[in-house]
Coordinates of C-alpha atoms in Angstrom, one line a residue:
M413 CA 14.4 -39.4 -33.7
A414 CA 16.0 -39.5 -30.2
Y415 CA 13.7 -38.7 -27.3
D416 CA 15.8 -35.7 -26.1
T417 CA 15.6 -34.3 -29.6
I418 CA 11.8 -34.7 -29.5
A419 CA 11.7 -32.9 -26.2
I420 CA 13.7 -30.0 -27.5
L421 CA 11.5 -29.8 -30.6
M422 CA 8.4 -29.7 -28.4
F423 CA 9.8 -26.9 -26.2
S424 CA 10.9 -24.8 -29.2
S425 CA 7.5 -25.3 -30.9
M426 CA 5.8 -24.2 -27.8
M427 CA 7.9 -21.0 -27.5
I428 CA 7.2 -20.2 -31.1
M429 CA 3.5 -20.6 -30.5
L430 CA 3.7 -18.3 -27.5
L431 CA 5.6 -15.7 -29.6
T432 CA 2.6 -15.6 -32.0
G433 CA 0.5 -14.1 -29.2
Q434 CA -1.7 -17.2 -28.7
R435 CA -3.1 -17.8 -25.2
V436 CA -0.8 -19.9 -23.0
F437 CA -3.2 -22.8 -22.6
G438 CA -3.9 -22.9 -26.3
A439 CA -0.2 -22.9 -27.3
I440 CA 0.8 -25.6 -24.8
G441 CA -2.2 -27.8 -25.3
F442 CA -1.9 -27.7 -29.1
V443 CA 1.7 -28.8 -29.0
A444 CA 0.9 -31.6 -26.5
V445 CA -1.9 -33.1 -28.6
I446 CA -0.1 -32.8 -31.9
A447 CA 3.1 -34.3 -30.4
G448 CA 1.0 -37.1 -28.9
F449 CA -0.7 -37.8 -32.2
F450 CA 2.6 -38.0 -34.1
L451 CA 4.2 -40.2 -31.4
W452 CA 1.4 -42.7 -30.7
G453 CA -1.0 -42.2 -33.6
D454 CA -4.8 -41.9 -33.5
R455 CA -5.2 -44.6 -30.9
G456 CA -3.2 -43.0 -28.1
G457 CA -2.5 -39.4 -29.2
Y458 CA -6.1 -38.3 -29.4
D459 CA -6.7 -39.5 -25.9
L460 CA -4.2 -37.2 -24.2
G461 CA -6.4 -34.2 -24.0
F462 CA -9.5 -36.2 -23.0
S463 CA -7.6 -38.1 -20.3
A464 CA -6.2 -34.8 -18.9
A465 CA -9.7 -33.3 -18.8
M466 CA -11.1 -36.3 -16.9
K467 CA -8.2 -36.2 -14.5
L468 CA -8.9 -32.5 -13.9
M469 CA -12.6 -33.0 -13.4
K470 CA -12.0 -35.8 -10.8
W471 CA -9.5 -33.7 -8.8
Y472 CA -11.7 -32.9 -5.7
P473 CA -9.4 -30.2 -4.1
L474 CA -9.9 -28.1 -7.3
L475 CA -13.2 -27.0 -5.8
T476 CA -11.2 -24.8 -3.5
L477 CA -10.2 -22.6 -6.4
P478 CA -13.5 -20.9 -7.2
M479 CA -14.4 -20.7 -3.5
F480 CA -11.3 -18.7 -2.5
I481 CA -11.5 -16.5 -5.6
F482 CA -15.1 -15.7 -4.9
M483 CA -14.2 -14.9 -1.3
G484 CA -11.5 -12.5 -2.4
Y485 CA -13.8 -10.7 -4.9
I486 CA -16.6 -10.3 -2.4
L487 CA -14.3 -8.8 0.2
S488 CA -12.7 -6.5 -2.4
N489 CA -15.8 -5.4 -4.2
S490 CA -17.7 -4.8 -0.9
R491 CA -14.9 -2.3 0.1
I492 CA -13.9 -4.2 3.2
A493 CA -10.3 -3.7 2.1
D494 CA -10.9 0.1 2.5
D495 CA -11.8 -0.5 6.2
L496 CA -8.5 -2.3 6.6
Y497 CA -6.5 0.6 5.4
K498 CA -8.4 3.1 7.5
M499 CA -7.6 0.9 10.5
F500 CA -3.9 0.9 9.7
H501 CA -4.0 4.6 8.9
V502 CA -5.3 5.5 12.3
W503 CA -3.5 3.0 14.5
M504 CA 0.0 3.2 12.9
G505 CA 0.2 6.8 11.6
G506 CA 2.1 7.9 14.7
L507 CA 5.2 5.8 13.8
R508 CA 7.9 6.9 11.3
G509 CA 7.0 4.9 8.2
G510 CA 3.9 3.7 10.0
L511 CA 1.6 4.0 7.0
A512 CA 4.1 2.1 4.8
I513 CA 4.2 -0.6 7.5
G514 CA 0.5 -0.7 7.6
T515 CA 0.4 -1.1 3.9
I516 CA 2.5 -4.3 4.2
G517 CA -0.1 -5.5 6.8
L518 CA -2.9 -4.6 4.3
M519 CA -1.1 -6.6 1.6
V520 CA -0.8 -9.6 3.9
L521 CA -4.5 -9.6 4.6
I522 CA -5.4 -9.0 1.0
S523 CA -3.3 -12.1 0.2
A524 CA -5.3 -14.0 2.7
M525 CA -8.5 -12.8 1.0
N526 CA -7.7 -13.3 -2.6
G527 CA -4.5 -15.3 -3.3
L528 CA -3.6 -13.3 -6.4
S529 CA -0.7 -10.9 -6.5
V530 CA -2.4 -8.7 -9.1
A531 CA -5.3 -8.1 -6.8
G532 CA -3.0 -6.9 -4.0
M533 CA -1.2 -4.6 -6.5
A534 CA -4.5 -3.1 -7.7
I535 CA -5.9 -2.5 -4.2
G536 CA -2.5 -1.1 -3.0
A537 CA -2.2 1.2 -6.0
T538 CA -5.7 2.5 -5.7
I539 CA -6.2 2.8 -1.9
A540 CA -2.8 3.1 -0.3
L541 CA -0.6 4.9 -2.9
P542 CA -2.6 8.1 -3.2
E543 CA -2.9 8.4 0.6
L544 CA 0.8 7.8 1.2
L545 CA 1.8 10.4 -1.4
K546 CA -0.7 12.9 0.0
R547 CA 1.0 12.6 3.4
G548 CA 4.5 13.3 2.2
Y549 CA 5.9 9.8 1.8
D550 CA 8.8 9.4 -0.6
K551 CA 7.4 8.2 -3.9
Q552 CA 10.2 5.7 -4.5
M553 CA 9.7 4.2 -1.0
V554 CA 5.9 3.8 -1.3
T555 CA 6.1 2.4 -4.9
G556 CA 8.5 -0.3 -3.7
V557 CA 6.3 -1.0 -0.7
I558 CA 3.2 -1.7 -2.8
Q559 CA 5.1 -3.9 -5.3
A560 CA 6.9 -5.8 -2.6
G561 CA 3.6 -6.3 -0.6
S562 CA 1.8 -7.6 -3.7
S563 CA 4.4 -10.3 -4.0
L564 CA 2.9 -12.0 -0.9
G565 CA -0.3 -12.8 -2.8
I566 CA 0.9 -16.1 -4.3
L567 CA 2.7 -17.2 -1.1
V568 CA 0.3 -16.5 1.8
P569 CA -2.7 -19.0 1.7
P570 CA -5.0 -19.3 0.0
S571 CA -2.6 -19.0 -2.9
V572 CA -4.3 -19.7 -6.2
V573 CA -0.9 -20.3 -8.0
L574 CA 0.0 -23.0 -5.4
V575 CA -3.3 -24.8 -6.3
L576 CA -2.0 -24.8 -9.9
Y577 CA 1.4 -26.1 -8.8
A578 CA -0.2 -28.8 -6.6
M579 CA -2.2 -30.1 -9.6
I580 CA 0.9 -30.2 -11.9
A581 CA 3.3 -31.6 -9.3
R582 CA 0.6 -34.0 -7.9
Q583 CA 1.1 -32.7 -4.3
P584 CA -1.5 -31.9 -1.6
V585 CA -2.8 -28.3 -1.8
G586 CA -3.1 -28.1 2.0
Q587 CA 0.5 -29.0 2.6
L588 CA 1.6 -26.4 0.0
W589 CA -0.5 -23.7 1.6
L590 CA 0.9 -24.4 5.1
A591 CA 4.4 -24.5 3.6
G592 CA 4.0 -21.0 2.2
L593 CA 2.5 -19.5 5.3
I594 CA 5.7 -19.1 7.5
P595 CA 8.0 -18.0 4.6
G596 CA 5.3 -15.5 3.5
L597 CA 4.9 -14.0 7.0
M598 CA 8.7 -14.1 7.4
M599 CA 9.2 -12.1 4.2
A600 CA 6.5 -9.6 5.3
A601 CA 8.3 -9.2 8.6
M602 CA 11.6 -8.6 6.8
F603 CA 9.9 -5.9 4.7
V604 CA 8.6 -4.2 7.9
V605 CA 12.0 -4.3 9.5
Y606 CA 13.6 -2.7 6.4
I607 CA 10.9 0.1 6.3
A608 CA 11.2 0.8 10.0
V609 CA 15.0 1.0 10.0
R610 CA 15.2 3.0 6.7
C611 CA 12.6 5.5 8.0
R612 CA 14.4 5.8 11.3
L613 CA 17.6 6.7 9.5
Q614 CA 15.9 8.9 7.0
P615 CA 12.7 10.3 8.6
S616 CA 11.8 12.3 5.5
L617 CA 11.0 9.1 3.7
G618 CA 8.1 8.2 6.0
P619 CA 6.9 11.2 8.1
V620 CA 4.7 10.8 11.1
L621 CA 1.1 11.9 10.6
S622 CA 0.1 15.3 12.0
K623 CA -1.4 15.5 15.5
E624 CA -4.7 16.6 14.0
E625 CA -5.1 13.5 11.9
R626 CA -4.2 11.2 14.9
D627 CA -6.3 13.1 17.5
I628 CA -9.6 11.3 17.1
P629 CA -11.8 9.8 19.8
M630 CA -10.8 6.4 21.1
S631 CA -14.4 5.1 20.5
E632 CA -13.9 5.9 16.8
K633 CA -10.5 4.2 16.8
F634 CA -12.0 1.0 18.3
A635 CA -14.8 1.1 15.7
L636 CA -12.2 1.2 12.9
L637 CA -10.3 -1.6 14.7
R638 CA -13.4 -3.8 14.7
A639 CA -14.2 -3.1 11.1
G640 CA -10.6 -3.8 10.0
M641 CA -10.3 -7.0 12.0
L642 CA -13.3 -8.6 10.2
P643 CA -11.1 -10.2 7.4
I644 CA -8.9 -11.6 10.1
F645 CA -11.9 -13.3 11.7
I646 CA -13.0 -14.6 8.4
F647 CA -9.5 -16.0 7.7
A648 CA -9.4 -17.6 11.2
A649 CA -12.9 -19.1 10.8
M650 CA -11.6 -20.7 7.6
M651 CA -8.1 -21.9 8.6
V652 CA -8.5 -22.9 12.3
P653 CA -10.8 -25.8 11.6
F654 CA -8.6 -27.0 8.7
V655 CA -5.3 -26.7 10.7
N656 CA -6.9 -28.6 13.6
G657 CA -8.2 -31.3 11.3
W658 CA -11.9 -30.6 11.9
T659 CA -12.7 -29.9 8.3
S660 CA -11.2 -30.8 4.9
L661 CA -9.6 -28.2 2.7
V662 CA -12.7 -28.0 0.4
E663 CA -15.0 -27.6 3.5
S664 CA -12.8 -24.8 4.8
S665 CA -12.9 -23.0 1.5
A666 CA -16.7 -23.1 1.6
I667 CA -16.7 -21.7 5.1
G668 CA -14.5 -18.8 3.9
A669 CA -16.7 -18.0 0.9
V670 CA -19.9 -18.1 3.1
A671 CA -18.3 -16.1 5.8
A672 CA -17.2 -13.4 3.3
L673 CA -20.7 -13.3 1.8
L674 CA -22.4 -13.0 5.3
A675 CA -19.9 -10.2 6.3
A676 CA -20.8 -8.2 3.2
V677 CA -24.5 -8.7 3.9
A678 CA -24.1 -7.7 7.6
K679 CA -22.3 -4.5 6.6
R680 CA -25.1 -3.8 4.1
R681 CA -22.7 -3.7 1.2
M682 CA -24.0 -6.8 -0.7
T683 CA -25.7 -5.2 -3.6
W684 CA -26.7 -7.0 -6.8
E685 CA -23.9 -5.3 -8.7
V686 CA -21.3 -6.5 -6.1
F687 CA -22.6 -10.1 -6.3
Y688 CA -22.8 -10.1 -10.1
H689 CA -19.3 -8.8 -10.6
S690 CA -17.9 -11.2 -8.0
V691 CA -19.5 -14.2 -9.6
R692 CA -18.6 -13.2 -13.1
S693 CA -14.9 -12.5 -12.2
T694 CA -14.8 -15.8 -10.2
L695 CA -16.0 -17.7 -13.3
G696 CA -13.5 -16.0 -15.6
I697 CA -10.5 -16.6 -13.4
S698 CA -11.5 -20.2 -12.5
C699 CA -12.0 -21.1 -16.1
M700 CA -8.6 -19.6 -17.1
F701 CA -6.8 -21.6 -14.4
M702 CA -8.6 -24.8 -15.4
W703 CA -7.6 -24.4 -19.0
I704 CA -4.0 -23.8 -18.0
I705 CA -4.0 -26.9 -15.8
L706 CA -5.6 -29.0 -18.5
A707 CA -2.9 -28.0 -21.0
A708 CA -0.1 -28.6 -18.5
L709 CA -1.4 -32.1 -17.7
A710 CA -1.6 -33.0 -21.4
F711 CA 1.9 -31.6 -22.0
G712 CA 3.2 -33.5 -19.0
A713 CA 1.7 -36.7 -20.2
V714 CA 3.7 -36.6 -23.4
F715 CA 6.9 -35.9 -21.4
D716 CA 6.2 -38.8 -19.1
G717 CA 5.7 -41.1 -22.0
L718 CA 8.9 -40.0 -23.7
G719 CA 11.1 -40.4 -20.7
A720 CA 12.7 -37.1 -21.6
V721 CA 13.2 -36.1 -18.0
K722 CA 15.7 -39.0 -17.5
A723 CA 17.6 -38.0 -20.6
I724 CA 17.9 -34.4 -19.4
E725 CA 18.8 -35.5 -15.9
S726 CA 21.7 -37.5 -17.3
I727 CA 22.9 -34.5 -19.4
F728 CA 23.2 -32.4 -16.2
T729 CA 24.5 -35.0 -13.8
E730 CA 26.6 -37.3 -16.0
K731 CA 27.7 -35.3 -19.0
L732 CA 28.1 -31.9 -17.4
G733 CA 28.9 -33.2 -13.9
L734 CA 26.7 -30.7 -12.0
S735 CA 25.7 -31.3 -8.4
P736 CA 22.0 -31.3 -7.5
W737 CA 22.3 -27.9 -5.8
M738 CA 24.0 -26.4 -8.8
I739 CA 21.1 -27.7 -11.0
L740 CA 18.5 -26.3 -8.6
I741 CA 20.2 -22.8 -8.6
L742 CA 20.2 -22.9 -12.4
M743 CA 16.5 -23.6 -12.4
Q744 CA 15.9 -20.6 -10.1
L745 CA 17.9 -18.4 -12.4
S746 CA 15.9 -19.6 -15.4
F747 CA 12.7 -18.5 -13.6
I748 CA 14.2 -15.0 -13.2
L749 CA 15.0 -14.9 -16.9
M750 CA 11.6 -16.1 -18.0
G751 CA 9.9 -13.6 -15.6
T752 CA 11.0 -10.8 -17.9
F753 CA 8.3 -11.8 -20.4
L754 CA 6.0 -14.4 -18.8
D755 CA 3.7 -14.4 -15.8
D756 CA 3.9 -17.0 -12.9
T757 CA 1.3 -19.4 -14.3
A758 CA 2.9 -19.4 -17.8
M759 CA 6.3 -20.0 -16.3
L760 CA 5.1 -22.9 -14.2
V761 CA 3.2 -24.6 -17.1
I762 CA 6.1 -24.3 -19.5
V763 CA 8.8 -25.7 -17.3
A764 CA 6.8 -27.9 -14.9
P765 CA 6.8 -31.1 -17.1
L766 CA 10.6 -30.9 -17.0
Y767 CA 11.5 -29.3 -13.6
V768 CA 9.1 -31.1 -11.3
P769 CA 10.2 -34.7 -12.2
L770 CA 13.8 -33.5 -12.3
V771 CA 13.6 -32.0 -8.8
K772 CA 12.1 -35.2 -7.5
A773 CA 14.9 -37.3 -9.2
L774 CA 17.5 -35.1 -7.6
G775 CA 16.2 -35.9 -4.2
F776 CA 14.6 -32.6 -3.2
D777 CA 11.2 -32.2 -1.5
L778 CA 8.5 -31.1 -4.0
I779 CA 6.5 -29.2 -1.3
W780 CA 9.7 -27.2 -0.4
Y781 CA 10.4 -26.6 -4.1
G782 CA 6.9 -25.2 -4.6
V783 CA 7.7 -22.4 -2.1
L784 CA 11.1 -21.8 -3.8
Y785 CA 9.2 -21.5 -7.1
T786 CA 6.7 -18.9 -5.8
V787 CA 9.3 -16.7 -4.2
T788 CA 11.6 -16.8 -7.2
T789 CA 8.8 -15.9 -9.7
Q790 CA 7.9 -12.9 -7.6
I791 CA 11.6 -11.8 -7.6
A792 CA 11.4 -12.2 -11.4
Y793 CA 8.3 -10.1 -11.5
M794 CA 10.1 -7.2 -10.0
T795 CA 13.5 -7.5 -11.6
P796 CA 14.4 -4.7 -14.2
P797 CA 14.4 -4.2 -17.0
F798 CA 11.2 -6.1 -18.0
G799 CA 9.7 -7.3 -14.8
Y800 CA 5.9 -8.0 -15.1
N801 CA 5.0 -6.1 -11.9
L802 CA 7.1 -3.1 -12.9
F803 CA 4.8 -2.4 -15.9
L804 CA 1.6 -3.2 -13.9
M805 CA 2.8 -0.6 -11.4
R806 CA 3.5 2.0 -14.1
A807 CA 0.0 1.5 -15.5
M808 CA -1.6 2.0 -12.1
A809 CA 0.6 4.8 -10.7
P810 CA -0.1 8.5 -11.0
P811 CA 1.8 10.5 -13.6
E812 CA 4.3 11.9 -11.1
I813 CA 5.8 8.4 -10.6
G814 CA 8.0 7.6 -13.6
L815 CA 9.4 4.3 -14.8
K816 CA 12.8 5.3 -13.4
D817 CA 11.2 5.7 -9.9
I818 CA 9.6 2.3 -10.2
Y819 CA 12.9 0.7 -11.2
V820 CA 14.9 2.3 -8.3
S821 CA 12.1 1.7 -5.8
I822 CA 12.2 -2.1 -6.0
I823 CA 16.0 -2.7 -5.7
P824 CA 16.1 -2.9 -1.8
F825 CA 13.0 -5.0 -1.6
V826 CA 14.3 -7.5 -4.2
C827 CA 17.5 -7.8 -2.0
V828 CA 15.3 -8.6 1.0
M829 CA 13.4 -11.2 -1.1
V830 CA 16.7 -12.8 -2.3
L831 CA 17.7 -13.0 1.4
A832 CA 14.4 -14.7 2.3
L833 CA 14.8 -17.1 -0.6
A834 CA 18.3 -18.0 0.5
L835 CA 17.1 -18.6 4.1
V836 CA 14.4 -21.0 2.8
M837 CA 16.9 -22.8 0.7
I838 CA 19.4 -23.2 3.5
F839 CA 16.8 -24.0 6.1
P840 CA 14.1 -26.1 4.5
S841 CA 12.3 -26.5 7.8
I842 CA 11.1 -22.9 7.5
A843 CA 8.7 -24.1 4.9
L844 CA 8.3 -27.7 5.9
W845 CA 7.8 -27.5 9.7
L846 CA 4.2 -26.4 9.7
P847 CA 2.8 -28.9 7.2
D848 CA 4.8 -31.7 8.9
Y849 CA 3.3 -30.7 12.3
V850 CA -0.3 -30.3 11.1
Y851 CA -0.4 -33.4 9.0
S852 CA 1.3 -35.5 11.6
K853 CA -1.7 -34.9 13.8

């Protein structure tokens, strides 16, 4: 059987397994090991899963994964995120659309706490959404704000998904995080500009808070400012030593986890229940990601052994005559299509064995491509009719917000994200300048 035929058979088998409702790592890992057994027999095929597990256990930067997840859960479960929103509420309520702009700021900081887009969505929907609706904000505007803000979770460091991409693409996690920082902040700034301009043109979408709500003592305002700035100090304590080369990535993650724990203790919110739920959630999420990485490594090993990537590359470049940029754009479009029924980790694990080597063979930078992947998957999450985030939002939103409102709300924000993606594609230095600068030191 030809190698490209084997590759197609593996992909189709994997998709059939996924359609049966099996867990992603189980479907991918099963296909990888069975394919390895039939290709190389009991001497080589059985070793694929074991070799992948050993490679995973020896990957030292993986220690950052539970550290950052633990930090995020401590800050969330100890209600420090509530302090953040109160700060934005008081300090920005006097602007048209100020609370919506503050919600974007909240989402950026939640991303810096947790690194998961679902966490940002949950906190935004439970904390910000009821307050915005209560104060007369347009329901379509605020629904779009929360969905768009949650998309920053896998781009702004410490992004958990970029850790997964780093392992599969064999790229440094630190460089990927630094590469995602400027595009993530740029996209947040573009959201803020859109909200400010839209509310300026249509003041009814984001009314100013009443004078009674804004008329509070300055001492209370500064107390809220100090409480809300605490996560920023934790993030700075973690990232400044790493950016300056004083600590390794793993050491910085440990600093962040300890700083979050001490902050919760200092605010007298570290109860046994908070600690138990944070540790339990950290264990569950970390194990899930490790199983996914393990399956992806085993699947990628079979593909490397087949040489299937070279065969597929020749189909695109020689038989179809496509340019490298056309192939790259087709890859991005495939992510948007897959995003209608898969989450970001599943998308990456399914196509990484094919896309990552192909991107490298076409001459593109894998760090830069990691940023493109994260932005594109978030666009896919919010693209009707079956975007993953659309249904999460519907599950969390109050009854007065219907599915039609959710669909309409996201259209302008998706346009902003497409513009941000185009800018990163046209100007790769937006993503690559910071990691080049830091690592050159």
